[in-house]
PDB file of C-alpha atoms in Angstrom:
ATOM      1  CA  GLN Z 910     103.114 110.201  94.467  1.00 95.00           C
ATOM      2  CA  VAL Z 911     106.118 108.061  94.763  1.00 97.00           C
ATOM      3  CA  HIS Z 912     107.847 105.728  92.109  1.00 97.00           C
ATOM      4  CA  SER Z 913     109.668 102.733  93.019  1.00 96.00           C
ATOM      5  CA  ASN Z 914     112.163 100.649  90.832  1.00 95.00           C
ATOM      6  CA  SER Z 915     109.490  98.464  89.611  1.00 94.00           C
ATOM      7  CA  THR Z 916     109.043 101.369  86.999  1.00 94.00           C
ATOM      8  CA  ASP Z 917     111.385 104.186  86.572  1.00 93.00           C
ATOM      9  CA  GLY Z 918     112.300 104.916  90.343  1.00 94.00           C
ATOM     10  CA  THR Z 919     115.588 104.077  91.695  1.00 92.00           C
ATOM     11  CA  MET Z 920     114.727 102.163  95.043  1.00 93.00           C
ATOM     12  CA  SER Z 921     112.386  99.555  96.354  1.00 93.00           C
ATOM     13  CA  ILE Z 922     109.194 100.456  97.818  1.00 94.00           C
ATOM     14  CA  GLU Z 923     110.564  99.417 101.226  1.00 90.00           C
ATOM     15  CA  ASP Z 924     113.538 101.683 100.959  1.00 90.00           C
ATOM     16  CA  MET Z 925     111.395 104.521  99.799  1.00 93.00           C
ATOM     17  CA  ALA Z 926     109.017 104.074 102.867  1.00 92.00           C
ATOM     18  CA  LEU Z 927     111.983 103.785 105.175  1.00 89.00           C
ATOM     19  CA  VAL Z 928     113.167 107.232 104.001  1.00 91.00           C
ATOM     20  CA  ALA Z 929     110.137 108.844 103.740  1.00 93.00           C
ATOM     21  CA  LYS Z 930     109.284 108.214 107.547  1.00 90.00           C
ATOM     22  CA  GLU Z 931     112.708 108.236 109.019  1.00 86.00           C
ATOM     23  CA  ASN Z 932     114.291 111.205 107.205  1.00 89.00           C
ATOM     24  CA  PHE Z 933     111.345 113.532 106.085  1.00 93.00           C
ATOM     25  CA  GLY Z 934     108.801 112.579 108.817  1.00 92.00           C
ATOM     26  CA  LEU Z 935     105.935 111.583 106.392  1.00 95.00           C
ATOM     27  CA  GLU Z 936     103.018 109.780 107.802  1.00 95.00           C
ATOM     28  CA  TYR Z 937     102.124 107.938 104.623  1.00 97.00           C
ATOM     29  CA  ILE Z 938     103.147 107.501 100.908  1.00 97.00           C
ATOM     30  CA  ALA Z 939     101.439 106.254  97.955  1.00 98.00           C
ATOM     31  CA  ILE Z 940     103.440 104.042  95.395  1.00 98.00           C
ATOM     32  CA  THR Z 941     102.209 105.441  92.032  1.00 98.00           C
ATOM     33  CA  ASP Z 942     104.202 103.461  89.518  1.00 97.00           C
ATOM     34  CA  HIS Z 943     103.384 103.987  85.743  1.00 97.00           C
ATOM     35  CA  THR Z 944     101.175 101.663  83.843  1.00 97.00           C
ATOM     36  CA  LYS Z 945     101.630  99.286  80.854  1.00 96.00           C
ATOM     37  CA  SER Z 946     101.283 101.756  77.815  1.00 94.00           C
ATOM     38  CA  LEU Z 947     104.173 103.794  79.094  1.00 87.00           C
ATOM     39  CA  LYS Z 948     106.637 101.451  77.738  1.00 82.00           C
ATOM     40  CA  LEU Z 949     109.666 103.716  78.209  1.00 80.00           C
ATOM     41  CA  THR Z 950     109.186 103.451  82.076  1.00 83.00           C
ATOM     42  CA  ASN Z 951     108.605  99.747  81.955  1.00 87.00           C
ATOM     43  CA  GLY Z 952     104.924 100.330  83.097  1.00 94.00           C
ATOM     44  CA  LEU Z 953     103.200  97.770  84.909  1.00 97.00           C
ATOM     45  CA  ASP Z 954     100.121  95.660  83.330  1.00 97.00           C
ATOM     46  CA  GLU Z 955      97.166  94.406  85.365  1.00 98.00           C
ATOM     47  CA  THR Z 956      98.816  91.314  87.195  1.00 98.00           C
ATOM     48  CA  GLN Z 957     101.857  93.188  88.050  1.00 97.00           C
ATOM     49  CA  LEU Z 958      99.605  96.032  89.682  1.00 97.00           C
ATOM     50  CA  LEU Z 959      97.770  93.462  91.735  1.00 98.00           C
ATOM     51  CA  ASP Z 960     100.977  91.775  92.688  1.00 98.00           C
ATOM     52  CA  GLN Z 961     102.384  95.078  93.961  1.00 98.00           C
ATOM     53  CA  ALA Z 962      99.249  95.887  95.835  1.00 98.00           C
ATOM     54  CA  ASN Z 963      99.744  92.328  97.740  1.00 97.00           C
ATOM     55  CA  LYS Z 964     103.349  93.273  98.439  1.00 96.00           C
ATOM     56  CA  ILE Z 965     102.414  96.521  99.782  1.00 97.00           C
ATOM     57  CA  ALA Z 966      99.774  95.068 102.014  1.00 96.00           C
ATOM     58  CA  GLU Z 967     102.494  92.572 103.318  1.00 94.00           C
ATOM     59  CA  LEU Z 968     104.912  95.708 104.232  1.00 93.00           C
ATOM     60  CA  ASN Z 969     101.859  97.388 105.942  1.00 93.00           C
ATOM     61  CA  ASP Z 970     101.540  94.156 108.092  1.00 91.00           C
ATOM     62  CA  ARG Z 971     105.033  94.024 108.983  1.00 87.00           C
ATOM     63  CA  ILE Z 972     104.854  97.856 110.051  1.00 84.00           C
ATOM     64  CA  LYS Z 973     101.927  97.229 111.942  1.00 82.00           C
ATOM     65  CA  GLN Z 974     103.780  94.480 113.985  1.00 79.00           C
ATOM     66  CA  GLY Z 975     106.867  96.552 114.419  1.00 71.00           C
ATOM     67  CA  GLN Z 976     109.094  94.389 112.012  1.00 65.00           C
ATOM     68  CA  TYR Z 977     109.990  97.337 109.955  1.00 60.00           C
ATOM     69  CA  ASP Z 978     114.056  97.688 110.299  1.00 55.00           C
ATOM     70  CA  THR Z 979     114.931 100.982 109.855  1.00 49.00           C
ATOM     71  CA  LYS Z 980     118.643 100.062 109.968  1.00 52.00           C
ATOM     72  CA  ARG Z 981     118.210  99.240 106.131  1.00 51.00           C
ATOM     73  CA  SER Z 982     117.407 102.536 105.121  1.00 49.00           C
ATOM     74  CA  PRO Z 983     120.067 103.602 102.390  1.00 47.00           C
ATOM     75  CA  LEU Z 984     120.032 107.196 103.369  1.00 48.00           C
ATOM     76  CA  ARG Z 985     119.589 106.689 107.105  1.00 48.00           C
ATOM     77  CA  ARG Z 986     120.375 109.691 109.420  1.00 44.00           C
ATOM     78  CA  LYS Z 987     120.557 110.049 113.202  1.00 39.00           C
ATOM     79  CA  LEU Z 988     117.447 112.403 113.627  1.00 37.00           C
ATOM     80  CA  GLU Z 989     117.500 112.859 117.380  1.00 39.00           C
ATOM     81  CA  PRO Z 990     119.940 115.599 118.972  1.00 39.00           C
ATOM     82  CA  ARG Z 991     123.465 114.329 119.960  1.00 40.00           C
ATOM     83  CA  HIS Z 992     124.442 114.229 123.619  1.00 40.00           C
ATOM     84  CA  ILE Z 993     127.695 114.163 125.203  1.00 42.00           C
ATOM     85  CA  HIS Z 994     128.130 111.922 128.350  1.00 45.00           C
ATOM     86  CA  ASP Z 995     131.389 111.232 130.264  1.00 50.00           C
ATOM     87  CA  GLY Z 996     133.224 112.603 127.031  1.00 50.00           C
ATOM     88  CA  LYS Z 997     131.566 110.101 124.675  1.00 50.00           C
ATOM     89  CA  GLU Z 998     128.948 111.142 122.024  1.00 44.00           C
ATOM     90  CA  ILE Z 999     125.783 109.370 122.405  1.00 39.00           C
ATOM     91  CA  THR Z1000     123.139 109.284 119.848  1.00 40.00           C
ATOM     92  CA  THR Z1001     119.495 107.946 119.525  1.00 38.00           C
ATOM     93  CA  THR Z1002     117.637 107.008 116.478  1.00 41.00           C
ATOM     94  CA  VAL Z1003     113.960 106.849 115.564  1.00 42.00           C
ATOM     95  CA  THR Z1004     111.907 103.874 114.124  1.00 49.00           C
ATOM     96  CA  VAL Z1005     109.327 103.591 111.686  1.00 51.00           C
ATOM     97  CA  GLY Z1006     106.030 104.015 113.479  1.00 55.00           C
ATOM     98  CA  LYS Z1007     103.368 101.480 113.615  1.00 64.00           C
ATOM     99  CA  ASN Z1008     100.947 103.861 112.019  1.00 79.00           C
ATOM    100  CA  PHE Z1009     103.036 104.523 108.993  1.00 92.00           C
ATOM    101  CA  LYS Z1010     101.227 103.689 105.864  1.00 95.00           C
ATOM    102  CA  ILE Z1011     101.976 102.827 102.326  1.00 97.00           C
ATOM    103  CA  LEU Z1012      99.090 103.013  99.799  1.00 98.00           C
ATOM    104  CA  SER Z1013      98.667 101.131  96.966  1.00 98.00           C
ATOM    105  CA  ALA Z1014      98.285 103.357  93.918  1.00 98.00           C
ATOM    106  CA  ALA Z1015      99.124 103.845  90.055  1.00 98.00           C
ATOM    107  CA  GLU Z1016      99.825 106.668  87.698  1.00 98.00           C
ATOM    108  CA  VAL Z1017      97.750 105.512  85.031  1.00 98.00           C
ATOM    109  CA  ASN Z1018      98.324 106.660  81.539  1.00 97.00           C
ATOM    110  CA  ILE Z1019      95.614 108.819  79.718  1.00 98.00           C
ATOM    111  CA  MET Z1020      95.373 107.651  76.008  1.00 96.00           C
ATOM    112  CA  LYS Z1021      95.076 109.507  72.955  1.00 95.00           C
ATOM    113  CA  ASP Z1022      91.285 108.942  72.842  1.00 95.00           C
ATOM    114  CA  GLY Z1023      90.858 109.716  76.582  1.00 95.00           C
ATOM    115  CA  SER Z1024      90.696 106.190  77.603  1.00 97.00           C
ATOM    116  CA  LEU Z1025      92.775 104.589  80.217  1.00 97.00           C
ATOM    117  CA  ASP Z1026      95.283 101.613  79.787  1.00 96.00           C
ATOM    118  CA  ILE Z1027      93.992  99.806  82.759  1.00 98.00           C
ATOM    119  CA  PRO Z1028      90.495  98.728  83.373  1.00 98.00           C
ATOM    120  CA  ASN Z1029      88.412 100.077  86.135  1.00 98.00           C
ATOM    121  CA  ASN Z1030      87.983  96.442  87.785  1.00 98.00           C
ATOM    122  CA  ILE Z1031      91.734  96.361  88.412  1.00 98.00           C
ATOM    123  CA  LEU Z1032      91.998 100.254  89.488  1.00 98.00           C
ATOM    124  CA  ASP Z1033      89.306  99.749  92.020  1.00 97.00           C
ATOM    125  CA  LYS Z1034      91.351  97.285  94.041  1.00 98.00           C
ATOM    126  CA  LEU Z1035      93.877 100.113  94.871  1.00 98.00           C
ATOM    127  CA  ASP Z1036      93.748 102.710  97.443  1.00 98.00           C
ATOM    128  CA  ILE Z1037      94.109 105.550  95.289  1.00 98.00           C
ATOM    129  CA  VAL Z1038      94.456 106.258  91.560  1.00 98.00           C
ATOM    130  CA  GLY Z1039      96.018 109.088  89.560  1.00 98.00           C
ATOM    131  CA  ALA Z1040      96.017 109.491  85.905  1.00 98.00           C
ATOM    132  CA  ALA Z1041      98.123 111.635  83.654  1.00 97.00           C
ATOM    133  CA  ILE Z1042      98.848 112.633  79.994  1.00 97.00           C
ATOM    134  CA  HIS Z1043     102.454 111.477  78.846  1.00 95.00           C
ATOM    135  CA  SER Z1044     102.096 111.470  75.067  1.00 93.00           C
ATOM    136  CA  ASN Z1045     100.315 113.298  71.950  1.00 95.00           C
ATOM    137  CA  PHE Z1046     101.129 116.760  73.609  1.00 95.00           C
ATOM    138  CA  LEU Z1047     100.336 118.432  70.162  1.00 94.00           C
ATOM    139  CA  LEU Z1048      96.583 117.742  69.858  1.00 96.00           C
ATOM    140  CA  PRO Z1049      94.233 120.643  69.500  1.00 97.00           C
ATOM    141  CA  ILE Z1050      93.103 122.418  72.881  1.00 98.00           C
ATOM    142  CA  GLU Z1051      89.422 120.921  72.282  1.00 97.00           C
ATOM    143  CA  VAL Z1052      90.912 117.278  72.008  1.00 97.00           C
ATOM    144  CA  GLN Z1053      93.427 117.635  74.724  1.00 97.00           C
ATOM    145  CA  THR Z1054      90.652 119.055  77.139  1.00 98.00           C
ATOM    146  CA  ASP Z1055      88.268 116.415  76.162  1.00 98.00           C
ATOM    147  CA  ARG Z1056      91.167 113.597  77.063  1.00 97.00           C
ATOM    148  CA  LEU Z1057      91.195 115.310  80.753  1.00 98.00           C
ATOM    149  CA  LEU Z1058      87.564 115.562  80.967  1.00 98.00           C
ATOM    150  CA  GLN Z1059      86.941 111.896  80.240  1.00 97.00           C
ATOM    151  CA  ALA Z1060      89.517 110.928  82.905  1.00 97.00           C
ATOM    152  CA  LEU Z1061      87.821 113.254  85.354  1.00 97.00           C
ATOM    153  CA  GLU Z1062      84.479 111.529  84.769  1.00 97.00           C
ATOM    154  CA  ASN Z1063      85.854 108.038  85.349  1.00 98.00           C
ATOM    155  CA  PRO Z1064      84.821 107.083  88.874  1.00 97.00           C
ATOM    156  CA  SER Z1065      88.057 105.107  89.319  1.00 97.00           C
ATOM    157  CA  ILE Z1066      90.328 108.157  88.911  1.00 98.00           C
ATOM    158  CA  ASP Z1067      90.835 110.009  92.304  1.00 98.00           C
ATOM    159  CA  ILE Z1068      93.716 112.723  91.118  1.00 98.00           C
ATOM    160  CA  ILE Z1069      94.875 114.201  87.886  1.00 98.00           C
ATOM    161  CA  PHE Z1070      98.586 114.378  87.868  1.00 98.00           C
ATOM    162  CA  HIS Z1071     100.580 117.479  86.302  1.00 97.00           C
ATOM    163  CA  PRO Z1072      97.252 118.538  84.918  1.00 97.00           C
ATOM    164  CA  THR Z1073      98.881 120.764  82.120  1.00 97.00           C
ATOM    165  CA  GLY Z1074     102.202 118.611  81.340  1.00 96.00           C
ATOM    166  CA  ARG Z1075     104.614 121.503  81.607  1.00 95.00           C
ATOM    167  CA  ARG Z1076     108.279 121.038  81.990  1.00 96.00           C
ATOM    168  CA  ILE Z1077     109.940 124.384  83.239  1.00 95.00           C
ATOM    169  CA  ASN Z1078     112.439 125.524  80.601  1.00 93.00           C
ATOM    170  CA  LYS Z1079     111.858 122.255  78.434  1.00 93.00           C
ATOM    171  CA  ARG Z1080     108.062 122.597  77.205  1.00 91.00           C
ATOM    172  CA  GLU Z1081     105.051 124.961  77.703  1.00 90.00           C
ATOM    173  CA  GLY Z1082     102.867 121.958  78.528  1.00 93.00           C
ATOM    174  CA  TYR Z1083      99.888 120.773  76.230  1.00 96.00           C
ATOM    175  CA  PRO Z1084      96.790 123.122  75.374  1.00 96.00           C
ATOM    176  CA  VAL Z1085      93.902 122.785  77.943  1.00 97.00           C
ATOM    177  CA  ASN Z1086      90.867 124.745  78.678  1.00 98.00           C
ATOM    178  CA  ILE Z1087      91.546 125.217  82.398  1.00 97.00           C
ATOM    179  CA  GLU Z1088      88.331 126.724  83.157  1.00 97.00           C
ATOM    180  CA  LYS Z1089      86.318 123.444  81.872  1.00 98.00           C
ATOM    181  CA  LEU Z1090      88.985 121.274  83.481  1.00 98.00           C
ATOM    182  CA  LEU Z1091      88.674 122.995  86.899  1.00 98.00           C
ATOM    183  CA  ASP Z1092      84.820 122.856  86.540  1.00 98.00           C
ATOM    184  CA  LYS Z1093      84.796 119.305  85.967  1.00 98.00           C
ATOM    185  CA  ALA Z1094      87.277 118.598  88.847  1.00 98.00           C
ATOM    186  CA  LYS Z1095      84.782 120.079  91.086  1.00 97.00           C
ATOM    187  CA  ASP Z1096      81.558 118.346  89.691  1.00 97.00           C
ATOM    188  CA  THR Z1097      83.437 114.968  90.002  1.00 97.00           C
ATOM    189  CA  ASN Z1098      85.248 115.554  93.335  1.00 96.00           C
ATOM    190  CA  THR Z1099      88.628 114.749  91.551  1.00 98.00           C
ATOM    191  CA  LEU Z1100      91.572 116.298  93.046  1.00 98.00           C
ATOM    192  CA  LEU Z1101      94.298 117.977  91.026  1.00 98.00           C
ATOM    193  CA  GLU Z1102      98.032 117.777  91.774  1.00 98.00           C
ATOM    194  CA  ILE Z1103     100.567 120.305  92.685  1.00 98.00           C
ATOM    195  CA  ASP Z1104     103.624 118.337  91.534  1.00 98.00           C
ATOM    196  CA  ALA Z1105     106.528 119.638  93.643  1.00 98.00           C
ATOM    197  CA  HIS Z1106     109.244 118.386  91.256  1.00 96.00           C
ATOM    198  CA  TYR Z1107     111.186 121.385  90.609  1.00 95.00           C
ATOM    199  CA  ASP Z1108     111.036 121.166  86.702  1.00 95.00           C
ATOM    200  CA  ARG Z1109     107.059 120.699  87.047  1.00 97.00           C
ATOM    201  CA  LEU Z1110     105.434 122.974  89.788  1.00 97.00           C
ATOM    202  CA  ASP Z1111     102.238 121.898  87.911  1.00 97.00           C
ATOM    203  CA  LEU Z1112      99.624 123.442  88.526  1.00 97.00           C
ATOM    204  CA  LYS Z1113     100.873 126.941  88.059  1.00 96.00           C
ATOM    205  CA  ASP Z1114     100.346 129.286  90.893  1.00 97.00           C
ATOM    206  CA  GLU Z1115      97.540 130.956  88.990  1.00 97.00           C
ATOM    207  CA  TYR Z1116      95.628 127.842  88.439  1.00 98.00           C
ATOM    208  CA  VAL Z1117      96.096 127.022  92.002  1.00 98.00           C
ATOM    209  CA  ARG Z1118      94.403 130.331  92.740  1.00 98.00           C
ATOM    210  CA  MET Z1119      91.655 129.618  90.375  1.00 98.00           C
ATOM    211  CA  ALA Z1120      91.120 126.075  91.944  1.00 98.00           C
ATOM    212  CA  VAL Z1121      91.022 127.543  95.345  1.00 98.00           C
ATOM    213  CA  GLN Z1122      88.347 130.159  94.476  1.00 98.00           C
ATOM    214  CA  LYS Z1123      86.204 127.454  93.142  1.00 97.00           C
ATOM    215  CA  GLY Z1124      86.423 125.358  96.181  1.00 97.00           C
ATOM    216  CA  ILE Z1125      88.387 122.449  94.508  1.00 97.00           C
ATOM    217  CA  ASN Z1126      90.778 120.413  96.711  1.00 96.00           C
ATOM    218  CA  LEU Z1127      94.272 119.835  95.786  1.00 98.00           C
ATOM    219  CA  VAL Z1128      97.328 117.528  96.713  1.00 98.00           C
ATOM    220  CA  ILE Z1129     100.892 118.264  97.100  1.00 98.00           C
ATOM    221  CA  ASP Z1130     103.428 115.585  96.272  1.00 97.00           C
ATOM    222  CA  SER Z1131     107.042 115.194  95.546  1.00 96.00           C
ATOM    223  CA  ASP Z1132     106.778 112.836  92.373  1.00 96.00           C
ATOM    224  CA  ALA Z1133     109.791 111.033  93.946  1.00 96.00           C
ATOM    225  CA  HIS Z1134     111.672 108.931  91.809  1.00 96.00           C
ATOM    226  CA  HIS Z1135     114.720 108.754  94.314  1.00 94.00           C
ATOM    227  CA  PRO Z1136     114.401 109.024  98.112  1.00 93.00           C
ATOM    228  CA  ILE Z1137     116.122 112.536  98.107  1.00 93.00           C
ATOM    229  CA  HIS Z1138     113.297 113.812  96.072  1.00 96.00           C
ATOM    230  CA  PHE Z1139     110.931 113.877  99.086  1.00 96.00           C
ATOM    231  CA  ALA Z1140     112.900 117.306  99.882  1.00 96.00           C
ATOM    232  CA  PHE Z1141     110.883 118.699  96.799  1.00 97.00           C
ATOM    233  CA  LEU Z1142     107.744 118.890  98.792  1.00 97.00           C
ATOM    234  CA  LYS Z1143     108.728 122.146 100.116  1.00 97.00           C
ATOM    235  CA  PHE Z1144     108.401 123.718  96.290  1.00 98.00           C
ATOM    236  CA  GLY Z1145     105.033 122.217  96.333  1.00 98.00           C
ATOM    237  CA  ILE Z1146     104.187 124.152  99.397  1.00 98.00           C
ATOM    238  CA  GLY Z1147     105.710 127.258  98.045  1.00 98.00           C
ATOM    239  CA  GLN Z1148     103.629 126.812  95.105  1.00 98.00           C
ATOM    240  CA  ALA Z1149     100.235 126.270  96.941  1.00 98.00           C
ATOM    241  CA  ARG Z1150     101.076 129.264  98.918  1.00 98.00           C
ATOM    242  CA  ARG Z1151     101.738 131.489  95.790  1.00 98.00           C
ATOM    243  CA  GLY Z1152      98.379 130.349  94.894  1.00 98.00           C
ATOM    244  CA  TRP Z1153      96.728 131.364  98.181  1.00 98.00           C
ATOM    245  CA  ALA Z1154      95.940 127.850  99.240  1.00 98.00           C
ATOM    246  CA  LYS Z1155      95.466 126.975 102.686  1.00 97.00           C
ATOM    247  CA  LYS Z1156      95.854 123.612 104.664  1.00 97.00           C
ATOM    248  CA  SER Z1157      92.116 122.998 104.270  1.00 97.00           C
ATOM    249  CA  ASP Z1158      92.557 123.259 100.577  1.00 98.00           C
ATOM    250  CA  ILE Z1159      95.299 120.482 100.394  1.00 98.00           C
ATOM    251  CA  ARG Z1160      93.681 117.086 101.022  1.00 97.00           C
ATOM    252  CA  ASN Z1161      96.528 115.055 101.505  1.00 97.00           C
ATOM    253  CA  THR Z1162      97.180 117.061 104.779  1.00 97.00           C
ATOM    254  CA  LEU Z1163      94.460 114.665 106.282  1.00 97.00           C
ATOM    255  CA  PRO Z1164      95.315 111.402 108.046  1.00 95.00           C
ATOM    256  CA  PHE Z1165      95.327 108.706 105.376  1.00 95.00           C
ATOM    257  CA  LYS Z1166      92.134 107.188 106.699  1.00 95.00           C
ATOM    258  CA  GLU Z1167      90.338 110.679 106.095  1.00 97.00           C
ATOM    259  CA  LEU Z1168      91.932 111.033 102.932  1.00 97.00           C
ATOM    260  CA  LEU Z1169      90.737 107.574 101.508  1.00 96.00           C
ATOM    261  CA  SER Z1170      87.150 108.300 102.926  1.00 96.00           C
ATOM    262  CA  SER Z1171      87.054 111.499 101.143  1.00 96.00           C
ATOM    263  CA  LEU Z1172      87.715 110.011  97.665  1.00 95.00           C
ATOM    264  CA  LYS Z1173      85.207 109.091  95.057  1.00 89.00           C
TER     265      LYS Z1173
END
């Protein structure tokens, strides 16, 4: 889950991709900018989402053709060991590999009634789609749970992002029947996110354990709004381990082609 400056991120898709590969060694990222009803983040409408998907396709073509210039990376570091030859320091650098992939995606807003703010015929044109609750946190547990269950049942939704909405030391999160959430995720082959951002770590470790016991696959992502946020991935890995999750429980440890083929 990665955000660009098209909504509430700080850098372009290209720059986020460059740093993800060059500085953090990732093989792919998904650009999950917010959608139109989340006006605070300048969420994207249907036309903007499709335009962004086309831009991502063009960037992927450039990567495949070896035309991706790592020298433009805003946080560029020399990653290879330094060597001394004839008293002079020599450094070598890496380039973005031709197999690196940017996935077109979105963080779709779940509305108060459980509907989505972008229609399925648009979402189905993206590589991967996540959904999340961003408002109306004080609804009763039955209503809040039903919102999530409707999103899980939607055939276009692959992942539920930050499923309980907690923000550590800021809010507890909205009430949700976690058993019903997990059972529906299992039934619909919908992934649940472990959001690695340090103030979320959502799912909680005990919920991760429950998901693993039920055979539900998870994803770990940084929720990056700035390139340095990719470093948060280690917090998500720690959260998964506290819930006894193994590599086989985390779907985005797969190569991107296998990941995409495993979705709904």
